[in-house]
Amino acid sequence: MEKIILTGDRPTGKLHVGHYVGSLKRRVELQNSGQFDKIFIMIADAQALTDNADNPEKVRQNIIEVALDYLSCGIDPEKATIFIQSQVPELTELSFYYMNLVTVSRLQRNPTVKSEIQMRNFEASIPVGFFTYPISQAADITAFKATTVPVGEDQLPMLEQTKEIVRKFNQVYGDTLIEPDILLPDNKACLRLPGTDGKAKMSKSLNNCIYLSDSKEEVKQKIMSMYTDPNHLKVSDPGQVEGNAVFTYLDAFSKPEHFEKYLPEYKDLDELKAHYTRGGLGDVKVKRFLNAVLEEELEPIRARRKEYEKDIPNVYRILREGSIEAEKVAAQTLKEVKDSMKINYFDDEELIKAQALRYNAQD
Ligand code: TRP
């Protein structure tokens, strides 16, 4: 069986370092591993519209941001197909048929949708499109016969929903769709990187994100004002590393080589943490180290972005070609789905013959 990746992001804002450690970095590694036959990366504009119906301009503006973020992280259009969801109308058609295989109560139980409804104060007025986006996500994944979906852990319920739809479809209509596996980051700190203010989630409205497109100065300034341990007032005070965003970021980003290079007096992160916990290690020193570590990761991303920014029409060309390629693949799957469901009336000579016979048998 072919190994195929499909994943994507809603274009509602620029991507940040949480997206990077949670999924983007892994995608690039998987892309370069040569272990996959096909890789599809989708800009999920149609899904973004399910909760931004009144603000299509926001979605429209952020498509190029997300595309630039992808390319600058090292997603290579020669190796991966980057495309825009709405430009593959087969996905909508698939969703419509999958809707018949899912109950309202099953959708209501989806924990990610539940918390998103709360976050958006949608309780009294949930748009139907938003409520059913897990079904459209199943269409995204199955249209490309994806075997592997690298995403953050908040997407786990979507993958479960997709597997259920696949099983149900295959059981009712015969083996057609492929059951995908989720691929979560294996470093725990990467599952959900906190905001720079220590809050559980990075969010544009909280102004607590470090963006992939931030300048060197912006990154430094954000790191230097990051949340640490509020009780660690003097350098000599013992400090806490749990819940301390700077250490969580180091968990996510630092490698032993970084210590050799920037902080040779410590062997590794455990030693640094032990010193902080004991007391005698100041926040500024740890933050400077984090800044150096992050810069190693972000500098090449920034440089690649600069190159792509020089030729924006080329980026749209990449998206356009990717969308054409993606549509071909989705159209083939849609055909198979309709064949299995027997909604292929005009291609089915047998059907036409049998009906003709039935009507004309009495003559
Ligand atoms: N839900 C994803 C997000 O919030 C975007 C997305 C849409 C997606 N369809 C998908 C991710 C299919 C993986 C697979 O960013």
CSV table of C-alpha atoms and ligand atoms in Angstrom, one decimal:
chain,number,residue,atom,x,y,z
A,1,MET,CA,0.0,0.0,0.0
A,2,GLU,CA,1.2,3.5,-0.8
A,3,LYS,CA,2.2,5.7,2.2
A,4,ILE,CA,0.4,9.0,1.8
A,5,ILE,CA,0.4,12.1,4.1
A,6,LEU,CA,-2.3,14.6,4.2
A,7,THR,CA,-2.4,17.5,6.7
A,8,GLY,CA,-3.2,21.2,6.8
A,9,ASP,CA,-4.0,24.3,8.7
A,10,ARG,CA,-6.8,26.9,8.7
A,11,PRO,CA,-5.6,30.1,7.3
A,12,THR,CA,-6.8,32.4,10.1
A,13,GLY,CA,-3.4,33.8,11.0
A,14,LYS,CA,0.3,33.6,10.6
A,15,LEU,CA,1.8,30.3,11.9
A,16,HIS,CA,3.8,30.4,15.2
A,17,VAL,CA,6.4,28.3,16.9
A,18,GLY,CA,3.7,26.2,18.4
A,19,HIS,CA,2.6,25.1,14.9
A,20,TYR,CA,6.2,24.6,14.1
A,21,VAL,CA,7.1,22.1,16.9
A,22,GLY,CA,3.6,20.7,17.0
A,23,SER,CA,3.6,19.7,13.3
A,24,LEU,CA,5.4,21.7,10.7
A,25,LYS,CA,8.9,20.6,11.6
A,26,ARG,CA,7.8,17.0,11.6
A,27,ARG,CA,6.2,17.4,8.2
A,28,VAL,CA,9.4,18.6,6.7
A,29,GLU,CA,11.3,15.7,8.3
A,30,LEU,CA,8.8,13.3,6.9
A,31,GLN,CA,8.9,14.9,3.5
A,32,ASN,CA,12.7,14.6,3.5
A,33,SER,CA,12.7,11.0,4.9
A,34,GLY,CA,11.8,9.7,1.4
A,35,GLN,CA,9.5,7.2,3.2
A,36,PHE,CA,6.3,8.6,1.7
A,37,ASP,CA,4.9,8.1,-1.8
A,38,LYS,CA,2.9,11.3,-1.7
A,39,ILE,CA,2.5,14.3,0.5
A,40,PHE,CA,-0.4,16.7,0.5
A,41,ILE,CA,-0.4,19.9,2.5
A,42,MET,CA,-3.7,21.7,2.5
A,43,ILE,CA,-4.6,25.3,3.3
A,44,ALA,CA,-8.0,24.7,4.9
A,45,ASP,CA,-9.8,27.9,3.8
A,46,ALA,CA,-13.2,26.3,3.5
A,47,GLN,CA,-12.9,25.0,7.1
A,48,ALA,CA,-11.7,28.5,8.2
A,49,LEU,CA,-14.9,29.9,6.8
A,50,THR,CA,-17.0,27.7,9.0
A,51,ASP,CA,-16.4,30.0,11.9
A,52,ASN,CA,-15.5,33.1,9.9
A,53,ALA,CA,-18.4,33.3,7.5
A,54,ASP,CA,-18.7,37.1,8.0
A,55,ASN,CA,-15.0,37.6,7.5
A,56,PRO,CA,-13.9,36.0,4.2
A,57,GLU,CA,-11.3,38.8,3.8
A,58,LYS,CA,-9.4,37.5,6.8
A,59,VAL,CA,-9.2,34.0,5.3
A,60,ARG,CA,-8.2,35.4,1.9
A,61,GLN,CA,-5.4,37.5,3.3
A,62,ASN,CA,-4.0,34.7,5.4
A,63,ILE,CA,-3.7,32.2,2.6
A,64,ILE,CA,-0.4,33.7,1.4
A,65,GLU,CA,0.8,34.0,5.0
A,66,VAL,CA,0.4,30.3,5.6
A,67,ALA,CA,1.8,29.4,2.2
A,68,LEU,CA,4.9,31.5,2.9
A,69,ASP,CA,5.2,29.9,6.4
A,70,TYR,CA,5.1,26.4,4.8
A,71,LEU,CA,7.6,27.2,2.1
A,72,SER,CA,9.9,28.9,4.5
A,73,CYS,CA,9.9,26.0,6.9
A,74,GLY,CA,11.1,23.8,4.1
A,75,ILE,CA,8.0,22.3,2.6
A,76,ASP,CA,9.3,21.7,-0.9
A,77,PRO,CA,6.8,22.1,-3.7
A,78,GLU,CA,8.8,19.5,-5.7
A,79,LYS,CA,8.2,16.9,-3.1
A,80,ALA,CA,4.9,17.9,-1.6
A,81,THR,CA,1.6,19.1,-3.1
A,82,ILE,CA,0.5,22.3,-1.4
A,83,PHE,CA,-3.1,23.2,-2.3
A,84,ILE,CA,-6.1,25.3,-1.2
A,85,GLN,CA,-9.1,23.3,0.1
A,86,SER,CA,-11.9,25.4,-1.6
A,87,GLN,CA,-10.2,24.8,-5.0
A,88,VAL,CA,-11.0,21.1,-4.8
A,89,PRO,CA,-14.8,21.0,-4.9
A,90,GLU,CA,-14.8,17.2,-4.8
A,91,LEU,CA,-14.1,17.5,-1.1
A,92,THR,CA,-17.5,19.2,-0.6
A,93,GLU,CA,-19.2,16.5,-2.5
A,94,LEU,CA,-17.6,13.8,-0.5
A,95,SER,CA,-18.6,15.5,2.8
A,96,PHE,CA,-22.2,15.6,1.6
A,97,TYR,CA,-22.3,11.8,1.3
A,98,TYR,CA,-20.4,11.2,4.5
A,99,MET,CA,-23.0,13.3,6.4
A,100,ASN,CA,-25.4,10.4,6.1
A,101,LEU,CA,-23.1,8.2,8.0
A,102,VAL,CA,-22.7,10.4,11.1
A,103,THR,CA,-25.3,11.2,13.8
A,104,VAL,CA,-25.9,14.6,15.4
A,105,SER,CA,-25.2,13.2,18.8
A,106,ARG,CA,-21.9,11.8,17.7
A,107,LEU,CA,-20.8,15.2,16.5
A,108,GLN,CA,-22.0,16.8,19.7
A,109,ARG,CA,-19.6,14.5,21.7
A,110,ASN,CA,-16.5,15.7,19.8
A,111,PRO,CA,-14.4,17.4,22.6
A,112,THR,CA,-12.5,19.7,20.2
A,113,VAL,CA,-15.7,21.0,18.6
A,114,LYS,CA,-17.2,21.3,22.1
A,115,SER,CA,-14.4,23.5,23.4
A,116,GLU,CA,-14.3,25.5,20.2
A,117,ILE,CA,-18.0,26.2,20.5
A,118,GLN,CA,-17.4,27.5,24.0
A,119,MET,CA,-14.4,29.6,23.0
A,120,ARG,CA,-16.4,31.3,20.2
A,121,ASN,CA,-19.6,31.8,22.3
A,122,PHE,CA,-21.4,29.8,19.7
A,123,GLU,CA,-23.6,27.9,22.3
A,124,ALA,CA,-26.9,29.5,21.2
A,125,SER,CA,-26.2,29.7,17.5
A,126,ILE,CA,-23.8,27.1,16.1
A,127,PRO,CA,-23.4,27.4,12.4
A,128,VAL,CA,-24.3,24.1,10.8
A,129,GLY,CA,-21.2,24.2,8.7
A,130,PHE,CA,-19.0,24.6,11.8
A,131,PHE,CA,-20.8,21.8,13.6
A,132,THR,CA,-20.1,19.5,10.7
A,133,TYR,CA,-16.5,20.4,10.0
A,134,PRO,CA,-15.2,17.1,11.4
A,135,ILE,CA,-17.1,15.4,8.6
A,136,SER,CA,-15.5,17.7,6.0
A,137,GLN,CA,-12.1,16.9,7.6
A,138,ALA,CA,-12.8,13.2,7.0
A,139,ALA,CA,-13.4,14.1,3.4
A,140,ASP,CA,-10.1,15.9,3.2
A,141,ILE,CA,-8.2,12.9,4.6
A,142,THR,CA,-9.9,10.2,2.7
A,143,ALA,CA,-10.0,12.0,-0.7
A,144,PHE,CA,-6.2,11.6,-0.8
A,145,LYS,CA,-6.3,8.0,0.6
A,146,ALA,CA,-4.0,9.4,3.4
A,147,THR,CA,-2.4,6.7,5.6
A,148,THR,CA,-0.7,9.2,7.9
A,149,VAL,CA,-2.0,12.5,9.3
A,150,PRO,CA,0.7,14.5,11.2
A,151,VAL,CA,-1.2,17.0,13.4
A,152,GLY,CA,-1.4,18.3,17.0
A,153,GLU,CA,-3.2,16.4,19.7
A,154,ASP,CA,-6.3,18.7,19.4
A,155,GLN,CA,-7.0,16.9,16.1
A,156,LEU,CA,-7.2,13.5,17.7
A,157,PRO,CA,-11.1,13.6,17.8
A,158,MET,CA,-11.2,14.5,14.1
A,159,LEU,CA,-9.1,11.4,13.3
A,160,GLU,CA,-11.3,9.2,15.4
A,161,GLN,CA,-14.3,10.6,13.6
A,162,THR,CA,-12.6,9.9,10.2
A,163,LYS,CA,-11.8,6.3,11.1
A,164,GLU,CA,-15.5,5.8,12.1
A,165,ILE,CA,-16.7,7.2,8.8
A,166,VAL,CA,-14.2,5.0,6.9
A,167,ARG,CA,-15.3,1.9,8.7
A,168,LYS,CA,-19.0,2.7,8.3
A,169,PHE,CA,-18.6,3.6,4.6
A,170,ASN,CA,-16.7,0.4,3.9
A,171,GLN,CA,-19.2,-1.7,5.8
A,172,VAL,CA,-22.2,-0.3,4.1
A,173,TYR,CA,-20.9,0.2,0.5
A,174,GLY,CA,-17.9,-2.2,0.3
A,175,ASP,CA,-14.2,-1.6,0.8
A,176,THR,CA,-13.3,1.8,-0.7
A,177,LEU,CA,-11.7,4.1,1.8
A,178,ILE,CA,-8.4,3.9,3.7
A,179,GLU,CA,-8.3,4.2,7.5
A,180,PRO,CA,-5.7,6.8,8.4
A,181,ASP,CA,-3.4,7.0,11.4
A,182,ILE,CA,-2.6,10.1,13.4
A,183,LEU,CA,1.0,11.0,13.9
A,184,LEU,CA,1.5,13.0,17.1
A,185,PRO,CA,4.8,14.8,18.1
A,186,ASP,CA,6.8,12.5,20.3
A,187,ASN,CA,8.2,15.2,22.5
A,188,LYS,CA,5.6,16.0,25.1
A,189,ALA,CA,6.5,19.7,25.3
A,190,CYS,CA,5.7,19.9,21.6
A,191,LEU,CA,2.1,18.7,22.0
A,192,ARG,CA,1.0,22.0,23.2
A,193,LEU,CA,3.5,24.8,23.5
A,194,PRO,CA,2.2,27.5,26.0
A,195,GLY,CA,2.0,31.2,25.1
A,196,THR,CA,4.9,33.4,26.1
A,197,ASP,CA,2.7,34.6,29.0
A,198,GLY,CA,2.5,31.0,30.3
A,199,LYS,CA,-1.1,30.6,29.3
A,200,ALA,CA,-2.0,27.2,28.0
A,201,LYS,CA,-2.6,28.2,24.4
A,202,MET,CA,-0.9,30.6,22.0
A,203,SER,CA,-3.5,32.8,20.5
A,204,LYS,CA,-3.3,35.9,18.4
A,205,SER,CA,-5.9,37.7,20.6
A,206,LEU,CA,-3.8,37.1,23.7
A,207,ASN,CA,-0.8,38.5,22.0
A,208,ASN,CA,1.4,35.7,23.3
A,209,CYS,CA,2.7,34.1,20.2
A,210,ILE,CA,6.2,34.0,18.6
A,211,TYR,CA,5.5,33.9,14.9
A,212,LEU,CA,7.7,32.2,12.3
A,213,SER,CA,7.8,35.5,10.5
A,214,ASP,CA,8.8,37.6,13.5
A,215,SER,CA,12.1,39.5,13.1
A,216,LYS,CA,15.1,38.6,15.2
A,217,GLU,CA,14.4,41.7,17.3
A,218,GLU,CA,10.8,40.8,17.9
A,219,VAL,CA,11.7,37.3,18.9
A,220,LYS,CA,14.3,38.5,21.3
A,221,GLN,CA,12.0,41.1,22.9
A,222,LYS,CA,9.2,38.4,23.3
A,223,ILE,CA,11.6,36.0,24.9
A,224,MET,CA,13.0,38.5,27.3
A,225,SER,CA,9.5,39.4,28.5
A,226,MET,CA,8.4,35.8,28.8
A,227,TYR,CA,6.6,34.4,31.8
A,228,THR,CA,8.8,32.4,34.2
A,229,ASP,CA,8.3,31.6,37.8
A,230,PRO,CA,6.6,34.5,39.5
A,231,ASN,CA,8.2,33.6,42.8
A,232,HIS,CA,11.7,33.6,41.4
A,233,LEU,CA,12.5,37.2,42.3
A,234,LYS,CA,16.2,37.1,43.1
A,235,VAL,CA,18.8,35.1,41.3
A,236,SER,CA,19.6,33.3,44.5
A,237,ASP,CA,15.9,32.2,45.0
A,238,PRO,CA,15.1,28.6,44.2
A,239,GLY,CA,13.0,28.5,41.0
A,240,GLN,CA,10.3,26.3,39.6
A,241,VAL,CA,10.6,24.8,36.2
A,242,GLU,CA,7.1,23.2,36.0
A,243,GLY,CA,4.7,25.7,34.4
A,244,ASN,CA,7.7,27.9,33.6
A,245,ALA,CA,7.2,28.7,29.9
A,246,VAL,CA,10.9,29.3,29.3
A,247,PHE,CA,11.7,25.8,30.4
A,248,THR,CA,8.8,24.3,28.4
A,249,TYR,CA,10.2,26.0,25.3
A,250,LEU,CA,13.7,24.6,26.1
A,251,ASP,CA,12.1,21.2,26.5
A,252,ALA,CA,10.7,21.6,23.0
A,253,PHE,CA,13.6,23.2,21.3
A,254,SER,CA,17.0,22.6,23.0
A,255,LYS,CA,19.4,19.8,22.1
A,256,PRO,CA,22.6,18.8,23.9
A,257,GLU,CA,24.6,20.4,21.1
A,258,HIS,CA,23.1,23.7,22.1
A,259,PHE,CA,24.7,23.4,25.5
A,260,GLU,CA,28.1,22.7,24.1
A,261,LYS,CA,27.8,25.7,21.9
A,262,TYR,CA,26.1,28.3,24.1
A,263,LEU,CA,26.2,27.1,27.7
A,264,PRO,CA,29.2,24.7,28.0
A,265,GLU,CA,29.1,24.9,31.9
A,266,TYR,CA,26.0,22.7,31.7
A,267,LYS,CA,25.9,19.2,30.2
A,268,ASP,CA,22.3,19.2,29.3
A,269,LEU,CA,18.8,20.6,30.1
A,270,ASP,CA,18.5,18.5,33.3
A,271,GLU,CA,21.6,20.1,34.7
A,272,LEU,CA,20.3,23.6,33.9
A,273,LYS,CA,16.9,22.8,35.4
A,274,ALA,CA,18.6,21.4,38.6
A,275,HIS,CA,20.6,24.6,39.0
A,276,TYR,CA,17.4,26.8,38.5
A,277,THR,CA,15.5,24.7,41.0
A,278,ARG,CA,18.3,24.9,43.6
A,279,GLY,CA,18.6,28.7,43.2
A,280,GLY,CA,21.5,30.8,41.9
A,281,LEU,CA,20.5,30.9,38.2
A,282,GLY,CA,18.9,34.0,36.8
A,283,ASP,CA,16.0,34.2,34.3
A,284,VAL,CA,18.0,36.4,32.0
A,285,LYS,CA,20.7,33.9,31.5
A,286,VAL,CA,18.1,31.2,30.7
A,287,LYS,CA,16.2,33.5,28.4
A,288,ARG,CA,19.4,34.4,26.5
A,289,PHE,CA,20.1,30.8,26.0
A,290,LEU,CA,16.5,30.1,24.8
A,291,ASN,CA,16.9,33.0,22.4
A,292,ALA,CA,20.1,31.5,20.9
A,293,VAL,CA,18.5,28.1,20.6
A,294,LEU,CA,15.4,29.5,18.9
A,295,GLU,CA,17.4,31.7,16.6
A,296,GLU,CA,19.2,28.6,15.3
A,297,GLU,CA,15.9,27.3,14.2
A,298,LEU,CA,14.2,30.5,13.1
A,299,GLU,CA,17.1,32.1,11.2
A,300,PRO,CA,17.1,29.7,8.2
A,301,ILE,CA,13.3,29.9,8.1
A,302,ARG,CA,13.5,33.7,7.9
A,303,ALA,CA,16.1,33.6,5.1
A,304,ARG,CA,14.0,31.2,3.0
A,305,ARG,CA,10.9,33.4,3.6
A,306,LYS,CA,12.8,36.4,2.3
A,307,GLU,CA,13.5,34.5,-1.0
A,308,TYR,CA,9.9,33.5,-1.5
A,309,GLU,CA,8.6,36.9,-0.6
A,310,LYS,CA,10.5,38.3,-3.6
A,311,ASP,CA,8.3,36.5,-6.0
A,312,ILE,CA,4.7,36.4,-4.6
A,313,PRO,CA,3.1,35.5,-8.0
A,314,ASN,CA,5.3,32.4,-8.0
A,315,VAL,CA,3.8,31.4,-4.6
A,316,TYR,CA,0.3,31.7,-6.0
A,317,ARG,CA,1.5,29.6,-9.0
A,318,ILE,CA,2.7,26.9,-6.7
A,319,LEU,CA,-0.7,26.9,-4.9
A,320,ARG,CA,-2.6,26.8,-8.2
A,321,GLU,CA,-0.6,23.9,-9.6
A,322,GLY,CA,-0.9,22.1,-6.3
A,323,SER,CA,-4.7,22.6,-6.4
A,324,ILE,CA,-4.9,21.2,-9.9
A,325,GLU,CA,-2.9,18.2,-8.9
A,326,ALA,CA,-4.9,17.7,-5.7
A,327,GLU,CA,-8.2,17.9,-7.6
A,328,LYS,CA,-7.1,15.1,-10.0
A,329,VAL,CA,-6.5,12.8,-7.0
A,330,ALA,CA,-9.7,13.8,-5.2
A,331,ALA,CA,-11.8,13.3,-8.4
A,332,GLN,CA,-10.5,9.7,-8.7
A,333,THR,CA,-11.5,9.0,-5.1
A,334,LEU,CA,-14.9,10.6,-5.6
A,335,LYS,CA,-15.5,8.4,-8.6
A,336,GLU,CA,-14.7,5.3,-6.6
A,337,VAL,CA,-17.0,6.5,-3.8
A,338,LYS,CA,-19.8,7.1,-6.2
A,339,ASP,CA,-19.2,3.7,-7.9
A,340,SER,CA,-19.4,2.0,-4.5
A,341,MET,CA,-22.6,3.9,-3.6
A,342,LYS,CA,-23.9,3.1,-7.0
A,343,ILE,CA,-24.6,6.6,-7.9
A,344,ASN,CA,-22.8,6.2,-11.3
A,345,TYR,CA,-26.0,5.9,-13.4
A,346,PHE,CA,-24.6,7.0,-16.7
A,347,ASP,CA,-21.4,4.8,-16.5
A,348,ASP,CA,-23.4,1.7,-15.7
A,349,GLU,CA,-24.4,0.0,-18.9
A,350,GLU,CA,-25.9,-2.9,-16.9
A,351,LEU,CA,-28.3,-0.6,-15.1
A,352,ILE,CA,-29.5,1.0,-18.3
A,353,LYS,CA,-29.9,-2.4,-20.0
A,354,ALA,CA,-31.7,-3.8,-17.0
A,355,GLN,CA,-34.1,-0.9,-16.8
A,356,ALA,CA,-34.8,-1.1,-20.6
A,357,LEU,CA,-35.5,-4.7,-20.3
A,358,ARG,CA,-37.8,-4.2,-17.4
A,359,TYR,CA,-39.9,-1.6,-19.2
A,360,ASN,CA,-39.9,-3.4,-22.5
A,361,ALA,CA,-40.3,-7.0,-21.3
A,362,GLN,CA,-44.1,-7.0,-21.7
A,363,ASP,CA,-43.9,-6.2,-25.4
B,1,TRP,N1,-8.5,21.2,11.5
B,1,TRP,C1,-7.2,21.6,11.1
B,1,TRP,C2,-6.8,22.9,11.8
B,1,TRP,O1,-7.5,23.3,12.7
B,1,TRP,C3,-7.1,21.9,9.6
B,1,TRP,C4,-7.5,20.7,8.8
B,1,TRP,C5,-8.6,20.7,7.9
B,1,TRP,C6,-6.9,19.5,8.7
B,1,TRP,N2,-8.6,19.5,7.3
B,1,TRP,C7,-7.6,18.7,7.8
B,1,TRP,C8,-5.7,18.9,9.3
B,1,TRP,C9,-7.3,17.4,7.5
B,1,TRP,C10,-5.4,17.6,9.0
B,1,TRP,C11,-6.2,16.8,8.1
B,1,TRP,O2,-5.7,23.5,11.6
